[in-house]
mmCIF file of C-alpha atoms in Angstrom:
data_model
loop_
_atom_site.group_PDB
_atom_site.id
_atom_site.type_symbol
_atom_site.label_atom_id
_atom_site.label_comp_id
_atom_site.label_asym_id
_atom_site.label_seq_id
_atom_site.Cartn_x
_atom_site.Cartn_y
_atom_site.Cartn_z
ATOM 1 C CA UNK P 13 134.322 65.963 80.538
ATOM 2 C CA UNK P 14 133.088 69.595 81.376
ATOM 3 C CA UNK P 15 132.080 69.872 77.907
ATOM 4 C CA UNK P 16 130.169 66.193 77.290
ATOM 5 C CA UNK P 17 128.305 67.243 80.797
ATOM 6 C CA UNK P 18 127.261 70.636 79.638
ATOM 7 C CA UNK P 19 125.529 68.715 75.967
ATOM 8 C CA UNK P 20 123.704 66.454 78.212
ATOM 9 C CA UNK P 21 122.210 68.776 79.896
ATOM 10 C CA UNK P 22 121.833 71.087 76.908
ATOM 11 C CA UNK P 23 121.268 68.459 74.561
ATOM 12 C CA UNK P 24 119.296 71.699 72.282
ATOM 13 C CA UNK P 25 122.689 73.772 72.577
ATOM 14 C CA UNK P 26 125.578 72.858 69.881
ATOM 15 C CA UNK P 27 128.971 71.940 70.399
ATOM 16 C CA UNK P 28 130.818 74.809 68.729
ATOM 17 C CA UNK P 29 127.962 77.098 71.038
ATOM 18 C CA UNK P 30 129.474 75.147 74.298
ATOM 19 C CA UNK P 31 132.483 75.727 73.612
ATOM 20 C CA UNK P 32 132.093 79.460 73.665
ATOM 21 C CA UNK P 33 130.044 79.167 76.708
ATOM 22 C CA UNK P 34 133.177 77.211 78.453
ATOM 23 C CA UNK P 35 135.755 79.557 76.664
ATOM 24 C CA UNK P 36 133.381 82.507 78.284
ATOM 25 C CA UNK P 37 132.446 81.521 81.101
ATOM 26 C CA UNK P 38 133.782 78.445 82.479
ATOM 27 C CA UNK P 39 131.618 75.562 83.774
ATOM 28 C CA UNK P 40 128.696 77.496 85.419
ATOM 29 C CA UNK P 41 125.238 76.265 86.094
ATOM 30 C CA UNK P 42 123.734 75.657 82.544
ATOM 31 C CA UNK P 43 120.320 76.504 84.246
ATOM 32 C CA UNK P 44 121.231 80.136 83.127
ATOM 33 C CA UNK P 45 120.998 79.190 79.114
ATOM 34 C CA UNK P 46 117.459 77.882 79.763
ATOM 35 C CA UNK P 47 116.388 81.359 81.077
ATOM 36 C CA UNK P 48 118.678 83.626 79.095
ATOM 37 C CA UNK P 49 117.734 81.798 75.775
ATOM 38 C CA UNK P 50 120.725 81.187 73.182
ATOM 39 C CA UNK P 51 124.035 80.459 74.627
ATOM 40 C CA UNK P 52 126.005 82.388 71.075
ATOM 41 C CA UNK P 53 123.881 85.405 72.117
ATOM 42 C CA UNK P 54 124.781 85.372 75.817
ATOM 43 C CA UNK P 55 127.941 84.926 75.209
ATOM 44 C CA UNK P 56 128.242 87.752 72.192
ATOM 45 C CA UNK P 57 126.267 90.132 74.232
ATOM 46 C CA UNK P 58 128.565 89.605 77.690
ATOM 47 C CA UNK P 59 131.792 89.906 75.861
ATOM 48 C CA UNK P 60 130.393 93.385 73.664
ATOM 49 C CA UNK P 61 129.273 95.152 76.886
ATOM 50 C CA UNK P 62 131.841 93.856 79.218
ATOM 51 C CA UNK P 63 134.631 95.640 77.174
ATOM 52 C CA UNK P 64 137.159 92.730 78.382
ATOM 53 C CA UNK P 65 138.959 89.937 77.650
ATOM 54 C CA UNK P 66 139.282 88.284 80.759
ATOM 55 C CA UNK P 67 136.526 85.012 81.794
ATOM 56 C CA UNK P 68 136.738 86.285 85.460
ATOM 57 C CA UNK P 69 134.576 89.888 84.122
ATOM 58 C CA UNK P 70 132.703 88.354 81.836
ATOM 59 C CA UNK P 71 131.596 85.414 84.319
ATOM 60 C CA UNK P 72 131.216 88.755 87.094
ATOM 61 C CA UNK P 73 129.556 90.429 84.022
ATOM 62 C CA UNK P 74 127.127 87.661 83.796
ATOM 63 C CA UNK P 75 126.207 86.996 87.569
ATOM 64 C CA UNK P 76 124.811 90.791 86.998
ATOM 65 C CA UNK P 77 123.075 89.766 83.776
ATOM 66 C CA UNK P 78 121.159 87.132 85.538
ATOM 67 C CA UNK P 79 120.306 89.163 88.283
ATOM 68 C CA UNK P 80 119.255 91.929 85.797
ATOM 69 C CA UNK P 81 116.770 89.360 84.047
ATOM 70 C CA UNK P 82 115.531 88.167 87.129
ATOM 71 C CA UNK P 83 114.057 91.682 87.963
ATOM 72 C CA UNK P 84 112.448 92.122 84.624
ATOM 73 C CA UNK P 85 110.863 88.773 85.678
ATOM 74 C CA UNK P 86 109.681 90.246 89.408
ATOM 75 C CA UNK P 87 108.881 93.668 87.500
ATOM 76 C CA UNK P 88 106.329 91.615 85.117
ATOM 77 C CA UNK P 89 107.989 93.071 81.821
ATOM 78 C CA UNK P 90 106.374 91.054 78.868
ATOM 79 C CA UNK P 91 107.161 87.831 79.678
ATOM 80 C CA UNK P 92 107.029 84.273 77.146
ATOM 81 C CA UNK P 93 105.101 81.271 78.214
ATOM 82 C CA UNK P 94 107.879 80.033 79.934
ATOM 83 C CA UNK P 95 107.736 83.082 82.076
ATOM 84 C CA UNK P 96 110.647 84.971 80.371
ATOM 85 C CA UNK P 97 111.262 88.492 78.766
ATOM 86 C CA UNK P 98 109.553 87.958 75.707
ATOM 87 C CA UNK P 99 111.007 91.019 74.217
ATOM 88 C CA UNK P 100 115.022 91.039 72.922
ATOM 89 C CA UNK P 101 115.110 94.951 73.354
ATOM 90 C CA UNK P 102 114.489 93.455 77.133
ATOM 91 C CA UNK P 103 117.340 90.431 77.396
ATOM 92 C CA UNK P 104 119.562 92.423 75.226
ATOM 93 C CA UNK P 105 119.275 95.955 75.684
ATOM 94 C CA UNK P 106 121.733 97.999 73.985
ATOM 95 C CA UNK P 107 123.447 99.969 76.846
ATOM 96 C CA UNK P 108 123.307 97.094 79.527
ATOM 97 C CA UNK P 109 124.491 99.583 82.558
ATOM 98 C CA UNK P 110 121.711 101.986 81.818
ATOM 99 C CA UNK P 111 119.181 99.685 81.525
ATOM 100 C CA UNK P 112 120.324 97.794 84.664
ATOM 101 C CA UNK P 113 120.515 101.165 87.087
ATOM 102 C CA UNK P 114 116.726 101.796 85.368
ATOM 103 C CA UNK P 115 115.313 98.164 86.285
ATOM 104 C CA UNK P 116 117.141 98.315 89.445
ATOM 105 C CA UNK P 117 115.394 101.583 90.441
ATOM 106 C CA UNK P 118 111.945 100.607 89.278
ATOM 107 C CA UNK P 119 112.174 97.439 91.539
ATOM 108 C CA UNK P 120 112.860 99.519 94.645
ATOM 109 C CA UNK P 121 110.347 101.636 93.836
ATOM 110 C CA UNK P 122 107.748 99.169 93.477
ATOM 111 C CA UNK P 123 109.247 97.922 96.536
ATOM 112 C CA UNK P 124 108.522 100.990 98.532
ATOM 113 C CA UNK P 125 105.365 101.229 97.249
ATOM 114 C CA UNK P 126 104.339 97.911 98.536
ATOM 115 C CA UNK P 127 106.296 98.494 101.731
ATOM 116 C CA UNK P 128 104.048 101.858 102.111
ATOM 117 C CA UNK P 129 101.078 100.023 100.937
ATOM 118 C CA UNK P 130 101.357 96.885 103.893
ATOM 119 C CA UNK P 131 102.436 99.598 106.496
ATOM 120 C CA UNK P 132 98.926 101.541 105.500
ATOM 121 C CA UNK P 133 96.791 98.039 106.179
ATOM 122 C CA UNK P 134 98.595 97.087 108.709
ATOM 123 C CA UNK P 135 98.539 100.643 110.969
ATOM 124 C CA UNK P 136 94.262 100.721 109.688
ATOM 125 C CA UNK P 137 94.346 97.458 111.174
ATOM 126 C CA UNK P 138 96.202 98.535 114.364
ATOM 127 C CA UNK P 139 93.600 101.230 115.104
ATOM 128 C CA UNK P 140 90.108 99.344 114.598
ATOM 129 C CA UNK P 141 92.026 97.115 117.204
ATOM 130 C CA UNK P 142 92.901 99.910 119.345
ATOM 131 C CA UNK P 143 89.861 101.101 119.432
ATOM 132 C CA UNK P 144 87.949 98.452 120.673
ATOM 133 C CA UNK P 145 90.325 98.144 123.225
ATOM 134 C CA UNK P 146 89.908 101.763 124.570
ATOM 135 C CA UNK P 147 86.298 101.305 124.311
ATOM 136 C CA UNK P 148 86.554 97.656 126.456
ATOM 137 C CA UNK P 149 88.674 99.020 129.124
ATOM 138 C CA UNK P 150 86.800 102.767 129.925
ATOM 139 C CA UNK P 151 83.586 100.297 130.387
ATOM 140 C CA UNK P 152 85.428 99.154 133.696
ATOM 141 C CA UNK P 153 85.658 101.412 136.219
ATOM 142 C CA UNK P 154 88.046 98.896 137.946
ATOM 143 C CA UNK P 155 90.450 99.335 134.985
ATOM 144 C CA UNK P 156 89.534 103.379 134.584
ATOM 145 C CA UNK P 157 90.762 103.414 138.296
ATOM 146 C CA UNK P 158 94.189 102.626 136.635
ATOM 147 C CA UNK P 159 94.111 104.705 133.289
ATOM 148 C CA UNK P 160 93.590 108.069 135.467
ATOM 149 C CA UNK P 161 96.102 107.310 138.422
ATOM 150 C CA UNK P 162 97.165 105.197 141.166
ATOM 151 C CA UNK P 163 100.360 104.970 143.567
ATOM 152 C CA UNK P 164 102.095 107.691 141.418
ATOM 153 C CA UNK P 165 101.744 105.543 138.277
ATOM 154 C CA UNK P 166 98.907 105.357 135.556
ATOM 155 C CA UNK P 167 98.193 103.134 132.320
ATOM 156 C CA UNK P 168 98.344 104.329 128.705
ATOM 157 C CA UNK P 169 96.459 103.007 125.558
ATOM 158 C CA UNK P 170 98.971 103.664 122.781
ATOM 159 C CA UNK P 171 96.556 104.788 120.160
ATOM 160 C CA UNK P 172 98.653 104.639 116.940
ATOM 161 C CA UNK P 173 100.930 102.495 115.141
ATOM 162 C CA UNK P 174 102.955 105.330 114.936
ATOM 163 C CA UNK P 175 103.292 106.294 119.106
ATOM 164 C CA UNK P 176 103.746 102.277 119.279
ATOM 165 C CA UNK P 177 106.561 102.624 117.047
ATOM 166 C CA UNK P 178 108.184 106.030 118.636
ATOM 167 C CA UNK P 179 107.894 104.611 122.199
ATOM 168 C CA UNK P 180 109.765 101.572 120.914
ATOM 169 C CA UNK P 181 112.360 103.948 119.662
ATOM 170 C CA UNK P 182 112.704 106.622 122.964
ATOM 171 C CA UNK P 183 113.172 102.881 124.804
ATOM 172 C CA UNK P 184 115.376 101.542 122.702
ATOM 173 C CA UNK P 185 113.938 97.913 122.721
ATOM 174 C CA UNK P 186 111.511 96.102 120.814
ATOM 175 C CA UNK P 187 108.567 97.531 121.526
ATOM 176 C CA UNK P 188 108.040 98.858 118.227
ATOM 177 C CA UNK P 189 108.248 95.846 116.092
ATOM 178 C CA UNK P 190 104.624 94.625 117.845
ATOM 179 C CA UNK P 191 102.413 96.817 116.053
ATOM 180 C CA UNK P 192 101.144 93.795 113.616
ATOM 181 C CA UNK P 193 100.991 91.561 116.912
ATOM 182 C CA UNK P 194 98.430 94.128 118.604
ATOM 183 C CA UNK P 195 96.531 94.645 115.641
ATOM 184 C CA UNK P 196 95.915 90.771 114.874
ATOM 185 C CA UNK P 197 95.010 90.524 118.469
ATOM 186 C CA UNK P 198 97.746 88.424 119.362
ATOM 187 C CA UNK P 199 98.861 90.743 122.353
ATOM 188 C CA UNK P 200 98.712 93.905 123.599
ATOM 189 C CA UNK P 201 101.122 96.748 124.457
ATOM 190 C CA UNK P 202 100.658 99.157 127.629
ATOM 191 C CA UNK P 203 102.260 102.481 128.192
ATOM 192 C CA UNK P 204 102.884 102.820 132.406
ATOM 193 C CA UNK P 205 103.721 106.347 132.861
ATOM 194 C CA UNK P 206 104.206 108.671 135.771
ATOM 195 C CA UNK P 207 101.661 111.099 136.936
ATOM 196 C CA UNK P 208 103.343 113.953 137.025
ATOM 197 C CA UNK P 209 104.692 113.156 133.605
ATOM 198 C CA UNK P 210 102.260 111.016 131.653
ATOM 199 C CA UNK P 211 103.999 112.327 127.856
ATOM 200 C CA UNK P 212 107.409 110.599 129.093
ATOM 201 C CA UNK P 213 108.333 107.453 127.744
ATOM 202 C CA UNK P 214 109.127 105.072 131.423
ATOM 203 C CA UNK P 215 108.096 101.365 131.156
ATOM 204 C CA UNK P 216 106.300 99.705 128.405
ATOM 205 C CA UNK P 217 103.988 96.464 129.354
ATOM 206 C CA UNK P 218 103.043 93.259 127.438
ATOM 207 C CA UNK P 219 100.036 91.454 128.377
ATOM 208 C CA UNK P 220 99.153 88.095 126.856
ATOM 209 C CA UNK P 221 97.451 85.155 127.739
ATOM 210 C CA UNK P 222 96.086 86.876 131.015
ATOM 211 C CA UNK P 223 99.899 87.467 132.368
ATOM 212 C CA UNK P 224 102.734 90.216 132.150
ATOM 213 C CA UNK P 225 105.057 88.918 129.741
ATOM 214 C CA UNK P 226 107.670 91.754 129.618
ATOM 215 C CA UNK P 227 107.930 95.263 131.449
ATOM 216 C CA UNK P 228 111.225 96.889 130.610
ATOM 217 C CA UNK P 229 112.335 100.436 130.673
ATOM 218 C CA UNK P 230 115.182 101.973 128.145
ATOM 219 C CA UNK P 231 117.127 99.573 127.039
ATOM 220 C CA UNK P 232 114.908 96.724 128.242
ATOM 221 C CA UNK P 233 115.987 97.371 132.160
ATOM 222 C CA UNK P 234 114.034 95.955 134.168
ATOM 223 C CA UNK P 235 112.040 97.858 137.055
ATOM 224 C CA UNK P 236 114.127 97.701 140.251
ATOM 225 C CA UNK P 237 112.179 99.757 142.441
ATOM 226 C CA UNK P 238 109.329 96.997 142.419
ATOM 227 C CA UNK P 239 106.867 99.638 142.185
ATOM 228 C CA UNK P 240 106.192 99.530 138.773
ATOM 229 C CA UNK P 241 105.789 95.846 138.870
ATOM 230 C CA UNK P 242 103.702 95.826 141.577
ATOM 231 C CA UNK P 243 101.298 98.336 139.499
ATOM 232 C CA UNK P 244 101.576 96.261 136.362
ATOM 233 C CA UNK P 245 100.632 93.075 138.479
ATOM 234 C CA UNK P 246 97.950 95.097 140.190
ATOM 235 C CA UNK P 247 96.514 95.960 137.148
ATOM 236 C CA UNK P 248 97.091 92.446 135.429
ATOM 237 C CA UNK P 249 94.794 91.038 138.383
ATOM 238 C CA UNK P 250 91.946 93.718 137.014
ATOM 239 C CA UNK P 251 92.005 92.563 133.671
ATOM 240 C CA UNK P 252 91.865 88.997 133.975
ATOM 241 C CA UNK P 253 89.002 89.437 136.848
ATOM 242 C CA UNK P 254 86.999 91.763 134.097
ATOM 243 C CA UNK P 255 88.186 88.859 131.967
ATOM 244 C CA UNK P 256 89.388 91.369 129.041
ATOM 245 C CA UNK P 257 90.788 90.055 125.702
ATOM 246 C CA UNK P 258 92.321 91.765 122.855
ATOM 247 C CA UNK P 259 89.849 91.797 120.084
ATOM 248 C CA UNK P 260 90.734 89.137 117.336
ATOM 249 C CA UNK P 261 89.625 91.354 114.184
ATOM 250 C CA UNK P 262 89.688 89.696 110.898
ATOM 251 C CA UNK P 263 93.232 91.065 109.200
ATOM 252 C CA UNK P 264 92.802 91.752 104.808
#
C-alpha cells in the first residue's frame, strides 16, 4: 500500500525507482523527490556518501541532504524555474560533508551580515529619534529643571543604541531589547540617576502614552524607598503638561 501511495503521488517516478526509494528510505514525505529531482539519483548519491548500509543513516543522511539544498535555495545559488539548484555540481557535489560545512558557513555569514546590516539602520534610526528628543526636552525649562537635578535624583537621555543596550545589561532586565521601540517612536526610555553619581546605572524609566509604565532597578526591583517614584511621577506630570511626544520618524 506504501508503494501504490508513493506512484500516486509520483505518478512521473517508476516503480522499480520507488522501490529503491522505500528500500532506502522508507515511506518519507515524497515532497522531497519533487525538490531533489530523480529519486535513482537521490537514492545512489545518499547510499555512495553515507558509506552505510543501514535505512536509519541513510534516511539521517538525507534529512541533512534536504537541509543542505534548502540553503543553496536561501543562498540564491543558480536556481531552475522551479526555484531549484539548477546546477548538478550543486545537488550532487562530490564530497557532500565539505560542501555542506562550506554552504553552512556562507549562510551564517550572510546571516551576520544582515544581522550587522539591520542593527546599523536600526541604531541610525535610534539616534535621529534621540535627538529630537534631547532637542524637545532642553526647550523646557520645566523638564531642564529635572535633567540637571532635583531631590538628589536627575533624568538621563540615553543617547545611543549602544548605552540603551549596556544599561539593559548592568540592570539585568529588559531594558535593552527597546532600542527599535524608541527609535519608531513607540516609547521612550529614561535613565534616573543619582547626583552624586550620574555614570551609575540605578533605575531605568518607561514612559508611554503620557504614564510611567515600568521603573525597575537591577533585576527589575522595584523602588522601595518611594523616592524614586515620586521623582519619576513628578517628572511624568512635566511632560504631559509640556504635552511632549516621542517623535514618530519614518523607519527605512
Amino acid at each position: 500500500s506504501n508503494l501504490l501511495n508513493l506512484q500516486k503521488k509520483n505518478i512521473h517516478v517508476t516503480l522499480e525507482e520507488l522501490h529503491m526509494w522505500l528500500e532506502t528510505f522508507g515511506y518519507r514525505d515524497t515532497s522531497l523527490i519533487k525538490k531533489h529531482g530523480s529519486v535513482k539519483k537521490i537514492c545512489n548519491y545518499i547510499k555512495e556518501q553515507s558509506h552505510t548500509k543501514t535505512t536509519y543513516n541513510r534516511s539521517m543522511m538525507l534529512n541533512e541532504y534536504d537541509h543542505y539544498i534548502d540553503l543553496l535555495i536561501k543562498l540564491e545559488y543558480p536556481l531552475n524555474s522551479k526555484g531549484y539548484p539548477k546546477h548538478e555540481i550543486d545537488k550532487f557535489p562530490r564530497n557532500f560533508r565539505k560542501a555542506d560545512e562550506r554552504v553552512s558557513k556562507e549562510y551564517r555569514d550572510m546571516l551576520d551580515r544582515k544581522r550587522a546590516e539591520e542593527k546599523a539602520l536600526m541604531d541610525k534610526n535610534y539616534s535621529e529619534t534621540i535627538n529630537e528628543i534631547s532637542a524637545a526636552m532642553r526647550n523646557s525649562e520645566d523638564i531642564q529643571r529635572f535633567m540637571e537635578g532635583t531631590a538628589g535624583l536627575l533624568v538621563k537621555v540615553p543617547e545611543s543604541a549602544e548605552e540603551l543596550r549596556q544599561e539593559g545589561a548592568a540592570l539585568g532586565n529588559c531594558v535593552g531589547t527597546y532600542v527599535d521601540r524608541v527609535a519608531n517612536g513607540e516609547t521612550m526610555i529614561f535613565f534616573i540617576r543619582k547626583i552624586d553619581n550620574p555614570d551609575k546605572s540605578y533605575f531605568a524609566m518607561e514612559y508611554k502614552d503620557g504614564k510611567v509604565k515600568q521603573l525597575y532597578t537591577v533585576g527589575n526591583t522595584p523602588d522601595k524607598t518611594g523616592k524614586v517614584i515620586a521623582f519619576a511621577d513628578a517628572l511624568c506630570k512635566v511632560l504631559n503638561a509640556t504635552k511632549f511626544q516621542p517623535p514618530k520618524l519614518a523607519v527605512a
